[in-house]
Amino acid sequence: MTNRIDYAKISPVGYKAFGGVYVHVQNSSLSKDLINLVYLRVSQINGCAYCIDMHSRDLLKSGIEIDKLVLVPVWRNAGEVFSPRECAALAWAETVTRVAETGVPDVDYEAASAEFGDKELADLTYAIGLMGAFNRLGISFRTPPAAAAPARAA
């Protein structure tokens, strides 16, 4: 994979604007691990290798068990590996990420709002939208994942 352009360098003002949303989400009442789980799931759905690699590494650094990490794509069938709060966040991430297919039905909203307060749900949705935007940048401009760095190619 060859990087087409370095969008952050070419358009730093746009990148900085996304950075403001990122900082807002990081400073929200949502836990960093929950945010990274959501970022990972959104990136898996969208197929962004760069973001999947980055958020998997972030979760590993924060201490997530590998057994849990590998079950993120099939969280619904993972038994009690994920907490009810994590399940609600992952379900919301899936329905919002697939908005064109799902229309985000009332039942999905009701399930998410049963676990998250209004501000938390708004912040969680900002996180989902932000990651969707970053996925589109990463995929469109072929940002290579860290695992594909030339030093690892040996």
JSON list of C-alpha atoms in Angstrom, two decimals:
[
{"chain": "A", "resi": 1, "resn": "MET", "atom": "CA", "xyz": [0.00, 0.00, 0.00]},
{"chain": "A", "resi": 2, "resn": "THR", "atom": "CA", "xyz": [1.39, 3.37, -1.01]},
{"chain": "A", "resi": 3, "resn": "ASN", "atom": "CA", "xyz": [0.26, 6.49, 0.80]},
{"chain": "A", "resi": 4, "resn": "ARG", "atom": "CA", "xyz": [-1.41, 8.81, -1.72]},
{"chain": "A", "resi": 5, "resn": "ILE", "atom": "CA", "xyz": [-1.05, 12.04, 0.26]},
{"chain": "A", "resi": 6, "resn": "ASP", "atom": "CA", "xyz": [-0.34, 13.07, 3.83]},
{"chain": "A", "resi": 7, "resn": "TYR", "atom": "CA", "xyz": [-3.67, 14.78, 4.44]},
{"chain": "A", "resi": 8, "resn": "ALA", "atom": "CA", "xyz": [-2.63, 16.15, 7.85]},
{"chain": "A", "resi": 9, "resn": "LYS", "atom": "CA", "xyz": [0.35, 17.91, 6.28]},
{"chain": "A", "resi": 10, "resn": "ILE", "atom": "CA", "xyz": [-1.48, 19.07, 3.13]},
{"chain": "A", "resi": 11, "resn": "SER", "atom": "CA", "xyz": [-4.49, 20.43, 5.03]},
{"chain": "A", "resi": 12, "resn": "PRO", "atom": "CA", "xyz": [-3.41, 21.12, 8.62]},
{"chain": "A", "resi": 13, "resn": "VAL", "atom": "CA", "xyz": [-6.40, 23.35, 9.43]},
{"chain": "A", "resi": 14, "resn": "GLY", "atom": "CA", "xyz": [-8.85, 20.56, 8.61]},
{"chain": "A", "resi": 15, "resn": "TYR", "atom": "CA", "xyz": [-6.80, 18.05, 10.56]},
{"chain": "A", "resi": 16, "resn": "LYS", "atom": "CA", "xyz": [-6.64, 20.42, 13.53]},
{"chain": "A", "resi": 17, "resn": "ALA", "atom": "CA", "xyz": [-10.43, 20.81, 13.44]},
{"chain": "A", "resi": 18, "resn": "PHE", "atom": "CA", "xyz": [-10.83, 17.04, 13.72]},
{"chain": "A", "resi": 19, "resn": "GLY", "atom": "CA", "xyz": [-8.25, 17.17, 16.51]},
{"chain": "A", "resi": 20, "resn": "GLY", "atom": "CA", "xyz": [-10.52, 19.49, 18.46]},
{"chain": "A", "resi": 21, "resn": "VAL", "atom": "CA", "xyz": [-13.31, 16.90, 18.37]},
{"chain": "A", "resi": 22, "resn": "TYR", "atom": "CA", "xyz": [-10.81, 14.20, 19.36]},
{"chain": "A", "resi": 23, "resn": "VAL", "atom": "CA", "xyz": [-9.71, 16.23, 22.40]},
{"chain": "A", "resi": 24, "resn": "HIS", "atom": "CA", "xyz": [-13.34, 16.88, 23.35]},
{"chain": "A", "resi": 25, "resn": "VAL", "atom": "CA", "xyz": [-14.13, 13.15, 23.27]},
{"chain": "A", "resi": 26, "resn": "GLN", "atom": "CA", "xyz": [-10.96, 12.30, 25.23]},
{"chain": "A", "resi": 27, "resn": "ASN", "atom": "CA", "xyz": [-11.96, 14.82, 27.91]},
{"chain": "A", "resi": 28, "resn": "SER", "atom": "CA", "xyz": [-15.54, 13.54, 28.12]},
{"chain": "A", "resi": 29, "resn": "SER", "atom": "CA", "xyz": [-16.83, 11.32, 30.91]},
{"chain": "A", "resi": 30, "resn": "LEU", "atom": "CA", "xyz": [-16.46, 8.26, 28.66]},
{"chain": "A", "resi": 31, "resn": "SER", "atom": "CA", "xyz": [-13.53, 6.01, 29.60]},
{"chain": "A", "resi": 32, "resn": "LYS", "atom": "CA", "xyz": [-10.54, 5.93, 27.26]},
{"chain": "A", "resi": 33, "resn": "ASP", "atom": "CA", "xyz": [-10.86, 2.16, 26.86]},
{"chain": "A", "resi": 34, "resn": "LEU", "atom": "CA", "xyz": [-14.54, 2.46, 25.92]},
{"chain": "A", "resi": 35, "resn": "ILE", "atom": "CA", "xyz": [-13.70, 5.15, 23.36]},
{"chain": "A", "resi": 36, "resn": "ASN", "atom": "CA", "xyz": [-10.91, 3.00, 21.90]},
{"chain": "A", "resi": 37, "resn": "LEU", "atom": "CA", "xyz": [-13.19, -0.04, 21.71]},
{"chain": "A", "resi": 38, "resn": "VAL", "atom": "CA", "xyz": [-15.68, 2.06, 19.76]},
{"chain": "A", "resi": 39, "resn": "TYR", "atom": "CA", "xyz": [-12.95, 3.49, 17.53]},
{"chain": "A", "resi": 40, "resn": "LEU", "atom": "CA", "xyz": [-11.74, -0.04, 16.83]},
{"chain": "A", "resi": 41, "resn": "ARG", "atom": "CA", "xyz": [-15.21, -1.39, 16.02]},
{"chain": "A", "resi": 42, "resn": "VAL", "atom": "CA", "xyz": [-16.05, 1.53, 13.71]},
{"chain": "A", "resi": 43, "resn": "SER", "atom": "CA", "xyz": [-12.71, 1.04, 11.95]},
{"chain": "A", "resi": 44, "resn": "GLN", "atom": "CA", "xyz": [-13.35, -2.69, 11.56]},
{"chain": "A", "resi": 45, "resn": "ILE", "atom": "CA", "xyz": [-16.74, -2.02, 9.97]},
{"chain": "A", "resi": 46, "resn": "ASN", "atom": "CA", "xyz": [-15.24, 0.56, 7.61]},
{"chain": "A", "resi": 47, "resn": "GLY", "atom": "CA", "xyz": [-12.16, -1.54, 6.84]},
{"chain": "A", "resi": 48, "resn": "CYS", "atom": "CA", "xyz": [-9.47, 1.00, 7.77]},
{"chain": "A", "resi": 49, "resn": "ALA", "atom": "CA", "xyz": [-6.24, -0.93, 8.32]},
{"chain": "A", "resi": 50, "resn": "TYR", "atom": "CA", "xyz": [-4.40, 2.10, 9.72]},
{"chain": "A", "resi": 51, "resn": "CYS", "atom": "CA", "xyz": [-7.04, 2.78, 12.37]},
{"chain": "A", "resi": 52, "resn": "ILE", "atom": "CA", "xyz": [-7.58, -0.88, 13.25]},
{"chain": "A", "resi": 53, "resn": "ASP", "atom": "CA", "xyz": [-3.85, -1.20, 13.83]},
{"chain": "A", "resi": 54, "resn": "MET", "atom": "CA", "xyz": [-3.62, 2.02, 15.87]},
{"chain": "A", "resi": 55, "resn": "HIS", "atom": "CA", "xyz": [-6.60, 1.38, 18.13]},
{"chain": "A", "resi": 56, "resn": "SER", "atom": "CA", "xyz": [-5.68, -2.26, 18.69]},
{"chain": "A", "resi": 57, "resn": "ARG", "atom": "CA", "xyz": [-2.24, -1.08, 19.82]},
{"chain": "A", "resi": 58, "resn": "ASP", "atom": "CA", "xyz": [-3.79, 1.60, 22.05]},
{"chain": "A", "resi": 59, "resn": "LEU", "atom": "CA", "xyz": [-6.02, -0.98, 23.71]},
{"chain": "A", "resi": 60, "resn": "LEU", "atom": "CA", "xyz": [-3.13, -3.39, 24.20]},
{"chain": "A", "resi": 61, "resn": "LYS", "atom": "CA", "xyz": [-1.04, -0.60, 25.78]},
{"chain": "A", "resi": 62, "resn": "SER", "atom": "CA", "xyz": [-3.91, 0.19, 28.16]},
{"chain": "A", "resi": 63, "resn": "GLY", "atom": "CA", "xyz": [-3.95, -3.43, 29.33]},
{"chain": "A", "resi": 64, "resn": "ILE", "atom": "CA", "xyz": [-6.85, -5.02, 27.47]},
{"chain": "A", "resi": 65, "resn": "GLU", "atom": "CA", "xyz": [-6.54, -8.79, 27.39]},
{"chain": "A", "resi": 66, "resn": "ILE", "atom": "CA", "xyz": [-5.78, -10.21, 23.95]},
{"chain": "A", "resi": 67, "resn": "ASP", "atom": "CA", "xyz": [-8.71, -12.60, 24.40]},
{"chain": "A", "resi": 68, "resn": "LYS", "atom": "CA", "xyz": [-11.05, -9.62, 24.60]},
{"chain": "A", "resi": 69, "resn": "LEU", "atom": "CA", "xyz": [-9.38, -7.68, 21.79]},
{"chain": "A", "resi": 70, "resn": "VAL", "atom": "CA", "xyz": [-9.77, -10.48, 19.26]},
{"chain": "A", "resi": 71, "resn": "LEU", "atom": "CA", "xyz": [-13.46, -10.83, 20.12]},
{"chain": "A", "resi": 72, "resn": "VAL", "atom": "CA", "xyz": [-14.40, -7.22, 19.34]},
{"chain": "A", "resi": 73, "resn": "PRO", "atom": "CA", "xyz": [-15.79, -8.09, 15.85]},
{"chain": "A", "resi": 74, "resn": "VAL", "atom": "CA", "xyz": [-18.03, -10.78, 17.40]},
{"chain": "A", "resi": 75, "resn": "TRP", "atom": "CA", "xyz": [-18.77, -9.08, 20.72]},
{"chain": "A", "resi": 76, "resn": "ARG", "atom": "CA", "xyz": [-22.44, -10.14, 20.60]},
{"chain": "A", "resi": 77, "resn": "ASN", "atom": "CA", "xyz": [-21.36, -13.79, 20.78]},
{"chain": "A", "resi": 78, "resn": "ALA", "atom": "CA", "xyz": [-18.59, -13.36, 23.34]},
{"chain": "A", "resi": 79, "resn": "GLY", "atom": "CA", "xyz": [-20.57, -14.20, 26.45]},
{"chain": "A", "resi": 80, "resn": "GLU", "atom": "CA", "xyz": [-19.75, -11.91, 29.36]},
{"chain": "A", "resi": 81, "resn": "VAL", "atom": "CA", "xyz": [-16.38, -10.76, 28.01]},
{"chain": "A", "resi": 82, "resn": "PHE", "atom": "CA", "xyz": [-17.82, -7.29, 27.44]},
{"chain": "A", "resi": 83, "resn": "SER", "atom": "CA", "xyz": [-19.64, -5.30, 30.11]},
{"chain": "A", "resi": 84, "resn": "PRO", "atom": "CA", "xyz": [-23.23, -4.14, 29.52]},
{"chain": "A", "resi": 85, "resn": "ARG", "atom": "CA", "xyz": [-21.89, -0.60, 29.01]},
{"chain": "A", "resi": 86, "resn": "GLU", "atom": "CA", "xyz": [-19.36, -1.81, 26.42]},
{"chain": "A", "resi": 87, "resn": "CYS", "atom": "CA", "xyz": [-22.06, -3.83, 24.66]},
{"chain": "A", "resi": 88, "resn": "ALA", "atom": "CA", "xyz": [-24.34, -0.79, 24.51]},
{"chain": "A", "resi": 89, "resn": "ALA", "atom": "CA", "xyz": [-21.51, 1.35, 23.11]},
{"chain": "A", "resi": 90, "resn": "LEU", "atom": "CA", "xyz": [-20.56, -1.26, 20.51]},
{"chain": "A", "resi": 91, "resn": "ALA", "atom": "CA", "xyz": [-24.18, -1.74, 19.43]},
{"chain": "A", "resi": 92, "resn": "TRP", "atom": "CA", "xyz": [-24.61, 2.05, 19.10]},
{"chain": "A", "resi": 93, "resn": "ALA", "atom": "CA", "xyz": [-21.34, 2.26, 17.15]},
{"chain": "A", "resi": 94, "resn": "GLU", "atom": "CA", "xyz": [-22.56, -0.39, 14.72]},
{"chain": "A", "resi": 95, "resn": "THR", "atom": "CA", "xyz": [-25.98, 1.13, 14.07]},
{"chain": "A", "resi": 96, "resn": "VAL", "atom": "CA", "xyz": [-24.62, 4.69, 13.71]},
{"chain": "A", "resi": 97, "resn": "THR", "atom": "CA", "xyz": [-21.71, 3.59, 11.49]},
{"chain": "A", "resi": 98, "resn": "ARG", "atom": "CA", "xyz": [-24.15, 1.72, 9.24]},
{"chain": "A", "resi": 99, "resn": "VAL", "atom": "CA", "xyz": [-26.64, 4.60, 9.25]},
{"chain": "A", "resi": 100, "resn": "ALA", "atom": "CA", "xyz": [-27.44, 4.22, 5.53]},
{"chain": "A", "resi": 101, "resn": "GLU", "atom": "CA", "xyz": [-28.54, 0.63, 6.16]},
{"chain": "A", "resi": 102, "resn": "THR", "atom": "CA", "xyz": [-30.06, 0.92, 9.63]},
{"chain": "A", "resi": 103, "resn": "GLY", "atom": "CA", "xyz": [-31.57, 4.40, 9.76]},
{"chain": "A", "resi": 104, "resn": "VAL", "atom": "CA", "xyz": [-30.67, 4.15, 13.48]},
{"chain": "A", "resi": 105, "resn": "PRO", "atom": "CA", "xyz": [-34.02, 2.77, 14.62]},
{"chain": "A", "resi": 106, "resn": "ASP", "atom": "CA", "xyz": [-35.78, 3.86, 17.81]},
{"chain": "A", "resi": 107, "resn": "VAL", "atom": "CA", "xyz": [-35.08, 0.51, 19.45]},
{"chain": "A", "resi": 108, "resn": "ASP", "atom": "CA", "xyz": [-31.32, 1.09, 19.03]},
{"chain": "A", "resi": 109, "resn": "TYR", "atom": "CA", "xyz": [-31.59, 4.61, 20.41]},
{"chain": "A", "resi": 110, "resn": "GLU", "atom": "CA", "xyz": [-33.64, 3.42, 23.38]},
{"chain": "A", "resi": 111, "resn": "ALA", "atom": "CA", "xyz": [-31.09, 0.70, 24.18]},
{"chain": "A", "resi": 112, "resn": "ALA", "atom": "CA", "xyz": [-28.19, 3.15, 24.04]},
{"chain": "A", "resi": 113, "resn": "SER", "atom": "CA", "xyz": [-29.99, 5.84, 26.04]},
{"chain": "A", "resi": 114, "resn": "ALA", "atom": "CA", "xyz": [-30.81, 3.27, 28.74]},
{"chain": "A", "resi": 115, "resn": "GLU", "atom": "CA", "xyz": [-27.06, 2.92, 29.37]},
{"chain": "A", "resi": 116, "resn": "PHE", "atom": "CA", "xyz": [-25.79, 6.44, 28.57]},
{"chain": "A", "resi": 117, "resn": "GLY", "atom": "CA", "xyz": [-27.01, 9.85, 29.64]},
{"chain": "A", "resi": 118, "resn": "ASP", "atom": "CA", "xyz": [-27.80, 12.44, 26.97]},
{"chain": "A", "resi": 119, "resn": "LYS", "atom": "CA", "xyz": [-24.36, 14.09, 27.07]},
{"chain": "A", "resi": 120, "resn": "GLU", "atom": "CA", "xyz": [-22.56, 10.75, 27.10]},
{"chain": "A", "resi": 121, "resn": "LEU", "atom": "CA", "xyz": [-24.59, 9.57, 24.14]},
{"chain": "A", "resi": 122, "resn": "ALA", "atom": "CA", "xyz": [-23.88, 12.78, 22.24]},
{"chain": "A", "resi": 123, "resn": "ASP", "atom": "CA", "xyz": [-20.15, 12.44, 23.01]},
{"chain": "A", "resi": 124, "resn": "LEU", "atom": "CA", "xyz": [-20.19, 8.77, 22.03]},
{"chain": "A", "resi": 125, "resn": "THR", "atom": "CA", "xyz": [-21.83, 9.72, 18.74]},
{"chain": "A", "resi": 126, "resn": "TYR", "atom": "CA", "xyz": [-19.20, 12.41, 18.17]},
{"chain": "A", "resi": 127, "resn": "ALA", "atom": "CA", "xyz": [-16.58, 9.70, 18.65]},
{"chain": "A", "resi": 128, "resn": "ILE", "atom": "CA", "xyz": [-18.30, 7.41, 16.16]},
{"chain": "A", "resi": 129, "resn": "GLY", "atom": "CA", "xyz": [-18.65, 10.18, 13.57]},
{"chain": "A", "resi": 130, "resn": "LEU", "atom": "CA", "xyz": [-15.06, 11.33, 14.08]},
{"chain": "A", "resi": 131, "resn": "MET", "atom": "CA", "xyz": [-13.71, 7.81, 13.59]},
{"chain": "A", "resi": 132, "resn": "GLY", "atom": "CA", "xyz": [-15.84, 7.38, 10.49]},
{"chain": "A", "resi": 133, "resn": "ALA", "atom": "CA", "xyz": [-14.30, 10.55, 9.07]},
{"chain": "A", "resi": 134, "resn": "PHE", "atom": "CA", "xyz": [-10.77, 9.45, 9.96]},
{"chain": "A", "resi": 135, "resn": "ASN", "atom": "CA", "xyz": [-11.47, 6.04, 8.40]},
{"chain": "A", "resi": 136, "resn": "ARG", "atom": "CA", "xyz": [-12.51, 7.72, 5.17]},
{"chain": "A", "resi": 137, "resn": "LEU", "atom": "CA", "xyz": [-9.31, 9.78, 5.15]},
{"chain": "A", "resi": 138, "resn": "GLY", "atom": "CA", "xyz": [-7.13, 6.76, 5.94]},
{"chain": "A", "resi": 139, "resn": "ILE", "atom": "CA", "xyz": [-8.74, 4.57, 3.31]},
{"chain": "A", "resi": 140, "resn": "SER", "atom": "CA", "xyz": [-9.00, 7.25, 0.63]},
{"chain": "A", "resi": 141, "resn": "PHE", "atom": "CA", "xyz": [-5.38, 8.29, 0.96]},
{"chain": "A", "resi": 142, "resn": "ARG", "atom": "CA", "xyz": [-4.03, 4.76, 1.67]},
{"chain": "A", "resi": 143, "resn": "THR", "atom": "CA", "xyz": [-2.47, 5.53, 5.03]},
{"chain": "A", "resi": 144, "resn": "PRO", "atom": "CA", "xyz": [-0.40, 2.43, 5.82]},
{"chain": "A", "resi": 145, "resn": "PRO", "atom": "CA", "xyz": [-0.75, 0.77, 9.22]},
{"chain": "A", "resi": 146, "resn": "ALA", "atom": "CA", "xyz": [2.24, 0.74, 11.58]},
{"chain": "A", "resi": 147, "resn": "ALA", "atom": "CA", "xyz": [2.45, -3.04, 11.08]},
{"chain": "A", "resi": 148, "resn": "ALA", "atom": "CA", "xyz": [3.32, -2.41, 7.43]},
{"chain": "A", "resi": 149, "resn": "ALA", "atom": "CA", "xyz": [6.25, -0.12, 8.19]},
{"chain": "A", "resi": 150, "resn": "PRO", "atom": "CA", "xyz": [9.33, -0.90, 6.08]},
{"chain": "A", "resi": 151, "resn": "ALA", "atom": "CA", "xyz": [11.34, -1.91, 9.18]},
{"chain": "A", "resi": 152, "resn": "ARG", "atom": "CA", "xyz": [8.90, -4.78, 9.79]},
{"chain": "A", "resi": 153, "resn": "ALA", "atom": "CA", "xyz": [9.10, -6.04, 6.21]},
{"chain": "A", "resi": 154, "resn": "ALA", "atom": "CA", "xyz": [12.18, -8.19, 6.82]}
]
